[in-house]
Coordinates of N, CA and C in Angstrom, one line a residue:
Chain A
D63 N 0.9 -0.9 0.2 CA 0.2 -0.3 -0.5 C 0.8 1.4 0.4
A64 N 0.5 2.5 -0.8 CA 0.7 3.7 -0.9 C 0.6 3.9 0.6
K65 N 1.9 5.3 0.6 CA 2.5 5.2 2.3 C 2.0 7.2 1.9
T66 N 1.2 7.7 3.3 CA 0.8 8.8 3.1 C 2.1 9.8 3.9
T67 N 1.9 11.1 3.5 CA 2.2 11.9 4.2 C 1.3 13.2 5.1
Q68 N 1.6 13.6 6.1 CA 0.3 14.7 6.4 C 1.1 15.2 7.7
P69 N 0.3 16.5 7.6 CA 1.1 17.4 8.9 C 1.0 16.5 10.3
T70 N 1.7 17.3 11.0 CA 1.8 16.7 12.4 C 0.3 17.3 13.1
S71 N 0.6 18.4 13.0 CA -1.2 19.3 13.7 C -1.5 20.7 13.0
M72 N -2.3 20.8 13.3 CA -3.2 22.0 13.1 C -4.0 22.2 13.7
D73 N -4.9 23.9 13.8 CA -6.2 24.4 14.7 C -6.6 25.2 13.2
C74 N -7.8 24.9 14.4 CA -8.3 26.0 12.7 C -9.8 27.1 14.4
A75 N -10.7 27.2 14.0 CA -11.8 28.4 15.0 C -13.3 27.6 14.6
E76 N -13.0 27.6 15.4 CA -14.9 26.8 15.9 C -15.8 27.0 14.4
G77 N -16.4 26.9 13.8 CA -17.4 26.9 12.5 C -16.8 27.3 11.2
R78 N -15.4 27.8 11.2 CA -15.1 27.6 10.6 C -14.7 27.0 10.3
A79 N -14.4 26.5 8.6 CA -14.0 25.4 7.6 C -12.4 24.5 7.6
A80 N -12.5 23.4 8.1 CA -11.3 22.5 8.7 C -10.5 21.7 7.3
N81 N -9.4 22.0 7.5 CA -9.3 21.0 5.6 C -7.9 21.0 5.6
L82 N -7.7 19.6 6.0 CA -7.0 18.7 6.3 C -6.0 17.8 5.3
P83 N -4.6 18.7 5.0 CA -4.1 18.2 3.5 C -3.6 16.5 3.7
C84 N -3.6 16.2 3.0 CA -2.2 14.2 3.2 C -1.6 13.8 1.5
N85 N -0.7 14.5 1.6 CA 0.1 13.6 0.7 C 0.3 12.3 0.2
H86 N 0.0 11.5 -1.0 CA 0.3 10.1 -1.0 C 1.2 10.0 -2.9
S87 N 2.3 9.9 -2.8 CA 2.7 10.5 -4.1 C 3.2 9.3 -4.9
T88 N 2.9 8.4 -3.8 CA 3.5 6.8 -4.7 C 1.7 6.3 -5.4
I89 N 0.6 6.4 -5.1 CA -0.3 6.5 -5.2 C -0.7 5.0 -6.9
S90 N -1.3 3.8 -6.4 CA -1.6 3.6 -7.5 C -3.4 3.4 -7.5
G91 N -2.9 3.3 -9.6 CA -4.8 3.3 -9.7 C -5.6 2.4 -8.9
N92 N -5.5 1.4 -8.3 CA -6.6 1.0 -7.4 C -6.3 1.5 -6.5
E93 N -5.5 1.4 -5.8 CA -6.3 2.7 -4.6 C -7.0 3.6 -3.9
Y94 N -7.3 3.0 -3.2 CA -8.4 4.3 -2.3 C -7.7 4.8 -1.4
V95 N -8.4 5.9 -1.4 CA -8.1 7.1 0.5 C -9.0 7.4 1.1
Y96 N -8.8 7.4 1.9 CA -10.0 6.3 3.1 C -9.6 7.4 4.4
W97 N -10.4 7.8 5.4 CA -10.2 8.7 6.1 C -10.5 8.2 7.2
Y98 N -9.9 8.2 8.7 CA -10.5 8.3 10.2 C -10.0 9.4 10.7
R99 N -11.5 9.2 11.9 CA -10.5 10.1 13.5 C -10.2 8.7 14.1
Q100 N -10.2 9.8 15.5 CA -10.1 9.7 16.6 C -9.8 10.4 17.1
I101 N -10.7 9.9 18.3 CA -11.2 10.9 19.4 C -10.5 10.6 20.4
H102 N -9.5 11.5 22.0 CA -8.8 11.1 22.3 C -8.3 8.9 22.0
S103 N -9.4 8.6 23.2 CA -9.0 7.1 23.4 C -10.0 5.6 22.7
Q104 N -10.9 6.3 22.4 CA -12.3 5.8 21.6 C -11.6 4.9 20.2
G105 N -12.3 4.8 20.2 CA -12.3 3.6 18.3 C -12.3 4.3 17.9
P106 N -11.0 4.2 16.0 CA -11.0 4.9 15.2 C -12.5 5.2 14.5
Q107 N -13.1 5.6 13.9 CA -14.2 6.4 13.0 C -14.0 6.6 11.6
Y108 N -14.7 5.9 10.7 CA -14.7 6.1 9.7 C -15.1 7.6 9.8
I109 N -14.5 8.1 8.0 CA -15.3 9.7 8.0 C -16.3 9.3 6.8
I110 N -14.8 9.5 5.9 CA -15.3 9.1 4.2 C -13.4 8.5 3.3
H111 N -14.3 8.1 2.0 CA -13.5 7.9 1.6 C -13.6 8.1 -0.4
G112 N -12.6 7.6 -1.1 CA -12.6 7.8 -3.0 C -11.0 7.7 -2.9
L113 N -12.3 7.1 -4.0 CA -10.8 6.6 -5.1 C -9.8 8.1 -6.4
K114 N -11.1 8.5 -7.3 CA -10.5 9.8 -8.2 C -11.7 10.9 -7.9
N115 N -12.7 10.8 -8.1 CA -14.4 12.0 -7.9 C -13.9 12.5 -6.5
N116 N -14.4 13.7 -6.0 CA -14.3 14.2 -5.2 C -16.0 13.5 -4.3
E117 N -15.5 13.3 -3.2 CA -16.4 12.6 -2.7 C -17.3 13.9 -1.2
T118 N -18.4 13.5 -1.0 CA -19.0 14.4 0.2 C -20.3 13.2 0.9
N119 N -20.1 13.3 2.0 CA -21.4 12.9 3.1 C -22.1 13.7 4.5
E120 N -22.3 13.6 5.6 CA -23.0 14.0 6.4 C -21.5 14.8 7.1
M121 N -20.8 14.3 6.9 CA -19.7 14.4 7.5 C -18.5 15.4 7.4
A122 N -18.1 15.0 6.4 CA -16.6 15.5 5.6 C -17.4 15.7 3.9
S123 N -16.2 16.4 3.1 CA -15.8 16.6 1.4 C -14.5 15.5 1.6
L124 N -14.0 15.1 0.9 CA -13.0 14.6 0.5 C -12.1 14.9 -1.1
I125 N -11.9 15.8 -1.4 CA -11.7 16.3 -2.6 C -9.9 16.0 -3.0
I126 N -10.0 15.1 -4.2 CA -8.3 14.6 -4.3 C -8.0 15.4 -5.4
T127 N -6.8 15.4 -5.5 CA -6.5 16.2 -7.1 C -6.0 15.7 -8.1
E128 N -6.4 16.1 -9.7 CA -6.4 15.1 -10.4 C -5.2 14.6 -10.4
D129 N -4.2 14.2 -10.6 CA -2.8 13.0 -10.1 C -3.3 12.5 -9.7
R130 N -4.2 12.3 -8.1 CA -4.6 11.7 -7.6 C -3.4 11.5 -6.1
K131 N -2.2 12.6 -6.9 CA -1.3 12.7 -5.4 C -1.4 13.4 -4.6
S132 N -2.5 14.1 -4.4 CA -2.4 15.0 -2.7 C -3.7 14.4 -2.6
S133 N -4.5 14.8 -1.1 CA -6.6 15.2 -0.8 C -6.1 16.0 0.0
T134 N -7.4 16.8 0.4 CA -7.8 16.7 0.9 C -8.9 16.8 2.0
L135 N -9.2 16.7 3.1 CA -10.9 15.9 3.5 C -11.1 17.9 4.2
I136 N -12.0 17.8 4.2 CA -12.7 19.3 4.8 C -13.7 19.3 5.7
L137 N -14.0 19.7 7.2 CA -14.9 20.0 7.9 C -15.4 21.2 7.6
P138 N -17.0 21.2 6.9 CA -17.2 22.7 6.6 C -17.4 23.9 7.6
H139 N -17.6 22.9 8.9 CA -17.6 23.5 9.9 C -17.9 23.6 11.0
A140 N -16.3 22.7 11.6 CA -16.1 22.7 12.9 C -16.2 22.8 13.5
T141 N -16.4 21.6 14.5 CA -16.8 22.1 16.8 C -16.2 21.5 17.1
L142 N -15.9 21.9 18.1 CA -15.1 21.4 19.5 C -14.6 19.5 19.9
R143 N -16.0 19.3 19.2 CA -16.1 18.0 19.1 C -15.3 17.4 18.1
D144 N -14.8 17.5 17.3 CA -13.9 17.6 15.9 C -12.6 17.0 15.9
T145 N -12.3 17.9 17.4 CA -11.5 18.0 17.5 C -10.4 17.1 18.2
A146 N -9.6 15.8 17.6 CA -9.4 14.0 16.8 C -7.9 14.4 16.2
V147 N -7.6 12.9 16.2 CA -6.7 12.8 14.8 C -7.1 11.6 14.2
Y148 N -7.0 12.3 12.7 CA -7.1 12.5 12.1 C -6.3 11.2 10.7
Y149 N -6.7 10.3 10.6 CA -5.1 9.7 9.6 C -6.1 10.0 8.2
C150 N -4.8 10.1 7.4 CA -5.5 9.3 6.0 C -4.1 8.3 5.4
I151 N -5.7 7.3 4.9 CA -5.3 6.0 4.3 C -5.3 5.6 3.8
V152 N -4.5 5.2 2.6 CA -4.1 4.8 1.0 C -4.5 3.2 1.3
S153 N -5.1 2.2 0.4 CA -5.4 1.1 0.8 C -5.9 0.4 -0.9
N154 N -5.3 -0.6 -1.2 CA -5.6 -1.4 -2.9 C -6.8 -2.4 -2.0
F155 N -7.1 -3.2 -0.3 CA -7.9 -3.2 0.3 C -7.4 -5.2 -0.9
G156 N -6.5 -5.6 -0.4 CA -6.4 -6.8 -1.0 C -7.5 -7.6 0.2
A157 N -7.9 -9.2 0.6 CA -8.7 -9.9 0.7 C -8.4 -9.7 2.9
N158 N -7.5 -9.4 2.6 CA -7.1 -8.9 4.2 C -8.1 -7.5 4.4
S159 N -7.8 -6.3 3.9 CA -8.3 -5.5 4.3 C -8.0 -4.5 5.3
K160 N -6.8 -5.1 5.6 CA -5.8 -4.3 6.4 C -6.0 -2.6 6.6
L161 N -5.8 -1.7 7.2 CA -5.6 -0.5 7.0 C -4.3 -0.3 8.6
T162 N -3.7 0.2 7.5 CA -2.6 0.5 8.1 C -2.5 2.4 8.4
F163 N -2.4 2.2 9.6 CA -2.4 3.7 10.8 C -1.8 4.6 10.7
G164 N -1.2 5.7 10.0 CA 0.2 6.4 10.4 C 0.1 6.9 11.9
K165 N 0.2 8.2 11.8 CA 0.3 9.2 12.9 C -0.7 10.2 13.1
G166 N -1.0 10.2 11.5 CA -1.6 11.0 11.6 C -1.8 12.5 11.8
I167 N -2.8 12.8 12.3 CA -2.2 14.5 12.0 C -4.2 14.9 13.3
T168 N -3.0 15.9 14.3 CA -4.1 16.3 15.6 C -4.7 17.5 14.9
L169 N -5.6 17.3 14.9 CA -6.8 18.7 14.7 C -7.1 19.4 16.2
S170 N -6.7 20.3 16.0 CA -7.4 21.4 17.6 C -8.5 22.7 17.8
V171 N -9.5 22.7 17.2 CA -10.8 23.2 17.2 C -10.4 24.4 17.7
R172 N -9.9 25.5 18.0 CA -10.5 26.4 19.2 C -11.8 27.4 18.8
P173 N -11.9 27.2 20.2 CA -13.4 28.3 20.3 C -13.7 29.2 19.9
Chain B
E195 N -29.5 -0.5 17.0 CA -27.9 0.4 16.9 C -27.1 -0.7 16.3
A196 N -26.2 -0.3 14.5 CA -25.1 -0.9 14.7 C -24.4 -0.9 15.8
Q197 N -23.6 -1.9 16.4 CA -22.2 -1.7 17.0 C -21.7 -2.9 17.2
V198 N -20.0 -2.3 17.2 CA -19.5 -3.4 17.2 C -19.1 -2.9 19.7
T199 N -19.1 -4.4 20.4 CA -18.7 -4.4 21.7 C -17.7 -4.5 21.6
Q200 N -17.1 -4.1 22.5 CA -16.0 -5.3 23.2 C -15.9 -5.1 24.9
N201 N -15.5 -5.8 25.7 CA -15.3 -6.2 26.8 C -14.7 -6.6 27.6
P202 N -13.9 -6.5 28.5 CA -13.8 -5.3 30.1 C -13.3 -3.8 28.8
R203 N -13.7 -2.3 29.3 CA -13.3 -1.5 29.4 C -11.7 -1.6 29.3
Y204 N -12.2 -1.6 31.1 CA -11.0 -1.0 31.4 C -10.4 -2.3 32.5
L205 N -8.8 -3.6 32.2 CA -9.1 -5.2 32.7 C -7.3 -4.7 33.0
I206 N -6.9 -4.8 34.2 CA -5.8 -4.8 34.9 C -5.5 -6.7 35.3
T207 N -4.8 -7.3 34.6 CA -4.3 -8.1 35.1 C -2.6 -7.9 36.2
V208 N -2.1 -10.2 35.8 CA -1.3 -10.8 36.5 C -0.6 -11.2 35.5
T209 N 1.2 -11.8 35.0 CA 1.8 -12.0 34.6 C 0.9 -13.7 33.9
G210 N 1.0 -13.8 33.4 CA 0.2 -14.9 33.3 C 0.0 -15.9 33.5
K211 N -1.9 -15.0 33.2 CA -3.0 -15.4 34.8 C -4.0 -15.0 33.2
K212 N -4.5 -16.1 32.6 CA -5.3 -16.1 31.7 C -6.3 -15.5 31.8
L213 N -6.5 -14.5 30.2 CA -7.4 -14.0 29.9 C -8.4 -13.6 28.4
T214 N -9.7 -14.1 28.7 CA -10.4 -12.9 26.8 C -10.7 -12.0 27.3
V215 N -10.9 -11.3 26.3 CA -11.3 -9.7 25.4 C -12.6 -9.7 24.7
T216 N -13.4 -10.2 24.9 CA -14.3 -10.2 24.3 C -15.2 -9.5 22.9
C217 N -15.5 -9.5 21.9 CA -15.6 -8.4 20.5 C -17.0 -9.0 19.9
S218 N -18.3 -8.1 19.8 CA -19.4 -9.1 19.5 C -19.8 -7.7 18.7
Q219 N -20.6 -8.1 17.4 CA -21.2 -6.8 16.3 C -21.9 -7.5 16.2
N220 N -23.4 -6.2 15.7 CA -24.6 -7.0 15.5 C -24.7 -6.8 13.9
M221 N -23.7 -6.4 13.2 CA -24.5 -5.7 12.1 C -24.1 -7.1 11.1
N222 N -23.9 -7.8 11.6 CA -23.9 -9.9 10.0 C -22.5 -9.2 9.5
H223 N -21.7 -8.8 9.9 CA -20.3 -8.5 8.3 C -19.8 -10.2 9.2
E224 N -19.2 -10.8 7.8 CA -17.7 -11.1 7.3 C -17.0 -10.9 7.8
Y225 N -15.7 -9.6 8.2 CA -14.5 -9.2 8.3 C -14.7 -8.9 9.9
M226 N -13.9 -9.6 10.7 CA -13.5 -9.2 12.0 C -12.0 -8.9 11.9
S227 N -11.8 -8.1 13.1 CA -9.6 -7.8 13.0 C -9.9 -7.1 14.5
W228 N -8.7 -7.8 15.1 CA -8.0 -7.4 16.1 C -6.9 -6.7 16.0
Y229 N -7.3 -5.3 16.7 CA -5.5 -4.3 17.2 C -5.3 -3.9 18.1
R230 N -4.0 -3.5 18.1 CA -3.8 -3.3 19.3 C -2.8 -1.9 19.3
Q231 N -2.7 -0.2 20.0 CA -2.6 0.7 19.4 C -1.5 0.4 20.6
D232 N -0.2 1.4 20.8 CA 0.5 1.8 21.6 C 1.0 3.5 21.2
P233 N 1.8 3.7 21.8 CA 3.0 4.9 21.8 C 3.4 5.0 20.4
G234 N 3.6 6.1 19.9 CA 4.8 5.7 19.2 C 4.4 4.6 17.5
L235 N 3.8 4.2 17.9 CA 3.3 2.3 16.9 C 2.5 2.3 16.1
G236 N 1.2 3.7 16.8 CA 0.0 3.5 16.2 C -1.0 2.1 16.6
L237 N -1.1 1.7 15.3 CA -2.3 0.3 15.4 C -2.3 -0.5 14.4
R238 N -1.7 -1.4 15.1 CA -0.9 -2.6 14.2 C -2.0 -4.1 14.7
Q239 N -2.2 -4.3 13.6 CA -2.8 -5.7 13.4 C -2.4 -7.4 13.9
I240 N -3.8 -7.5 14.8 CA -3.0 -8.3 15.1 C -4.1 -10.2 15.0
Y241 N -5.2 -9.9 14.3 CA -5.4 -11.5 14.0 C -7.1 -10.7 13.2
Y242 N -7.1 -11.3 11.9 CA -8.8 -10.5 11.9 C -9.3 -12.3 11.2
S243 N -10.1 -11.8 11.3 CA -11.0 -13.3 10.5 C -12.1 -12.5 9.3
M244 N -11.8 -13.5 8.3 CA -12.7 -13.5 6.8 C -14.4 -13.7 7.2
N245 N -14.1 -14.9 8.1 CA -15.5 -15.1 7.9 C -15.4 -16.6 9.1
V246 N -17.1 -16.9 10.0 CA -16.5 -18.0 10.7 C -15.9 -19.4 10.7
E247 N -15.8 -19.5 11.7 CA -13.7 -20.7 11.2 C -12.9 -20.1 11.0
V248 N -12.5 -19.4 10.1 CA -11.7 -18.7 8.5 C -11.2 -17.2 9.5
T249 N -9.7 -17.4 10.7 CA -8.9 -16.4 10.9 C -7.5 -17.0 10.8
D250 N -6.8 -15.5 10.6 CA -4.9 -15.4 9.7 C -3.9 -14.4 11.0
K251 N -3.3 -14.9 11.3 CA -2.5 -13.8 12.1 C -2.3 -12.5 10.7
G252 N -2.3 -11.7 11.5 CA -1.7 -10.3 10.9 C -0.2 -10.4 11.5
D253 N -0.1 -8.4 12.5 CA 1.6 -8.2 12.4 C 2.2 -8.7 13.2
V254 N 1.1 -8.7 13.5 CA 1.3 -9.1 15.0 C 1.1 -9.7 16.1
P255 N 0.9 -12.0 15.5 CA -0.2 -12.5 16.6 C 0.7 -13.0 17.1
E256 N 1.9 -12.4 17.6 CA 2.6 -13.3 18.7 C 2.0 -13.2 20.3
G257 N 1.7 -14.4 21.1 CA 1.0 -14.0 22.8 C -0.5 -14.2 22.2
Y258 N -0.8 -14.9 21.8 CA -2.2 -14.4 21.1 C -3.5 -15.0 20.8
K259 N -4.4 -15.4 21.1 CA -4.7 -16.9 20.2 C -6.4 -15.9 19.5
V260 N -6.7 -15.9 18.5 CA -8.2 -15.8 18.3 C -9.7 -17.4 18.0
S261 N -10.8 -17.1 18.2 CA -11.6 -17.4 17.3 C -12.6 -17.6 17.0
R262 N -13.2 -17.8 16.0 CA -14.9 -17.7 15.2 C -15.6 -18.6 15.3
K263 N -16.6 -19.2 15.5 CA -17.3 -19.9 16.2 C -18.5 -20.0 15.5
E264 N -18.7 -17.8 16.0 CA -20.2 -17.3 15.5 C -19.4 -16.6 15.1
K265 N -20.2 -16.4 14.1 CA -20.6 -14.5 13.3 C -20.1 -14.1 13.9
R266 N -20.9 -13.4 14.7 CA -20.7 -12.6 15.1 C -20.1 -12.4 16.7
N267 N -19.4 -13.1 16.6 CA -18.4 -12.8 18.0 C -16.8 -13.0 17.5
F268 N -16.1 -12.2 17.8 CA -14.4 -13.0 18.0 C -13.9 -11.9 19.1
P269 N -13.7 -13.2 20.2 CA -12.7 -13.2 21.6 C -11.0 -13.8 20.5
L270 N -10.3 -12.2 22.2 CA -9.1 -12.3 21.8 C -8.3 -12.7 22.8
I271 N -7.3 -14.0 23.0 CA -7.8 -14.9 24.1 C -5.6 -14.7 24.8
L272 N -5.7 -13.8 25.7 CA -3.9 -13.7 26.2 C -4.1 -15.3 27.5
E273 N -3.8 -16.3 26.8 CA -2.8 -17.5 27.3 C -2.1 -17.3 28.4
S274 N -1.0 -16.0 28.2 CA -0.6 -16.3 29.1 C 0.3 -14.7 29.4
P275 N -0.5 -13.7 29.5 CA -0.5 -12.6 29.4 C 0.9 -12.3 29.9
S276 N 1.9 -10.7 29.4 CA 3.3 -10.5 29.4 C 3.0 -9.0 29.9
P277 N 4.0 -8.5 30.3 CA 4.0 -6.8 31.0 C 3.9 -6.1 29.2
N278 N 4.6 -6.8 28.0 CA 4.7 -6.0 27.0 C 3.1 -6.1 26.3
Q279 N 2.6 -6.8 27.1 CA 1.2 -6.6 26.2 C 0.6 -6.0 26.9
T280 N 0.8 -5.5 27.3 CA -0.1 -4.3 27.8 C -0.4 -3.0 26.9
S281 N -1.4 -2.3 27.2 CA -1.8 -1.3 25.7 C -2.9 -1.3 25.3
L282 N -3.6 -1.1 24.4 CA -4.8 -0.5 24.2 C -5.6 -0.7 23.0
Y283 N -6.9 -1.8 23.3 CA -7.0 -3.2 22.7 C -8.2 -2.5 21.9
F284 N -8.2 -3.0 20.5 CA -9.7 -3.2 19.6 C -9.7 -3.4 18.7
C285 N -11.0 -3.8 19.0 CA -11.7 -5.2 18.2 C -12.7 -3.8 16.7
A286 N -13.1 -4.5 15.8 CA -13.4 -3.3 14.3 C -14.2 -4.6 13.4
S287 N -14.7 -4.7 12.6 CA -15.9 -5.9 12.0 C -16.0 -5.0 11.0
R288 N -16.2 -5.7 9.3 CA -17.5 -4.5 8.1 C -17.8 -6.3 7.7
R289 N -18.3 -5.1 6.4 CA -18.8 -6.4 5.4 C -18.1 -7.1 4.2
G290 N -18.0 -7.7 3.3 CA -17.4 -8.8 2.6 C -16.4 -8.3 2.2
R291 N -17.3 -7.1 1.3 CA -16.7 -6.4 0.3 C -14.9 -6.1 1.0
S292 N -13.8 -6.0 0.6 CA -12.8 -5.7 0.9 C -12.8 -3.7 0.6
Y293 N -13.6 -2.9 0.5 CA -13.3 -1.8 -0.1 C -14.6 -1.3 1.1
E294 N -15.3 -2.0 1.9 CA -15.9 -1.7 3.3 C -15.6 -0.9 4.5
K295 N -15.9 0.3 4.7 CA -15.1 1.1 5.8 C -15.3 0.3 7.5
L296 N -14.8 0.0 8.2 CA -14.5 -1.0 9.3 C -14.8 -0.2 10.0
F297 N -16.2 -0.8 10.7 CA -16.2 -0.2 12.4 C -15.8 -0.5 13.7
F298 N -15.4 0.3 14.5 CA -14.4 0.2 16.0 C -15.2 -0.6 17.1
G299 N -14.9 -0.8 17.8 CA -15.3 -0.8 19.1 C -14.7 0.2 20.0
S300 N -15.2 0.3 21.2 CA -14.6 1.3 22.3 C -13.4 1.4 22.8
G301 N -12.8 -0.2 22.7 CA -11.5 -0.1 22.6 C -11.8 -0.8 24.5
T302 N -10.8 -1.8 24.8 CA -10.4 -2.4 25.8 C -9.1 -1.5 25.9
Q303 N -9.2 -1.6 27.2 CA -7.1 -0.6 27.9 C -6.9 -2.0 29.1
L304 N -5.8 -2.2 28.4 CA -4.7 -2.9 29.4 C -3.7 -3.5 29.7
S305 N -3.6 -4.0 31.0 CA -2.9 -3.6 31.6 C -2.0 -4.9 32.7
V306 N -0.8 -4.9 31.7 CA -0.6 -6.4 32.3 C 0.8 -6.4 33.8
L307 N 0.8 -6.6 34.8 CA 1.9 -6.1 35.8 C 2.2 -7.6 36.2

């Protein structure tokens, strides 16, 4: 599976959009981009995933560049409850479907 | 409510005393897996199961056993726990297709003294 690179941390103001970047320059054609988050020591929570097209759901939007070498997770109106570690994961999901979690990016939402 | 349930949430034990951490899901998922999370090492997969009676090793299986006798349950067994198994453990499940999202349990914090 391709490796991802994320900043260590970032912050944003409550109510503003949080844009979390992720680089995956070695991504191959059949690999999906997934985002999960982990609030404190709770179990990771799925946010969104995509292959080529931009995706949006009730939690966030995922913007994938045309060359697929990077992506951005957008939380449109961040709240204090969005403070968490966000993991960008690239996986072609073989039979095991193992997710390799890196260090992620710590998002701090300030009042 | 669809969920993955782990028990116990916290467990303190002593070296060598066998223990079992239970995991149950109510979503009829075929795939289940166990991860451990340690500071600086991220989440690492211990074992996984593609379906009933089908289990296989993940990245760090040493010292652990699992079983999958029923679709909904996937217990993690530590036959002789050691201090290096002190960790935060997560169970996860998903539907059969490999690109489906994983649902995680709330975690079990294990301390082996």
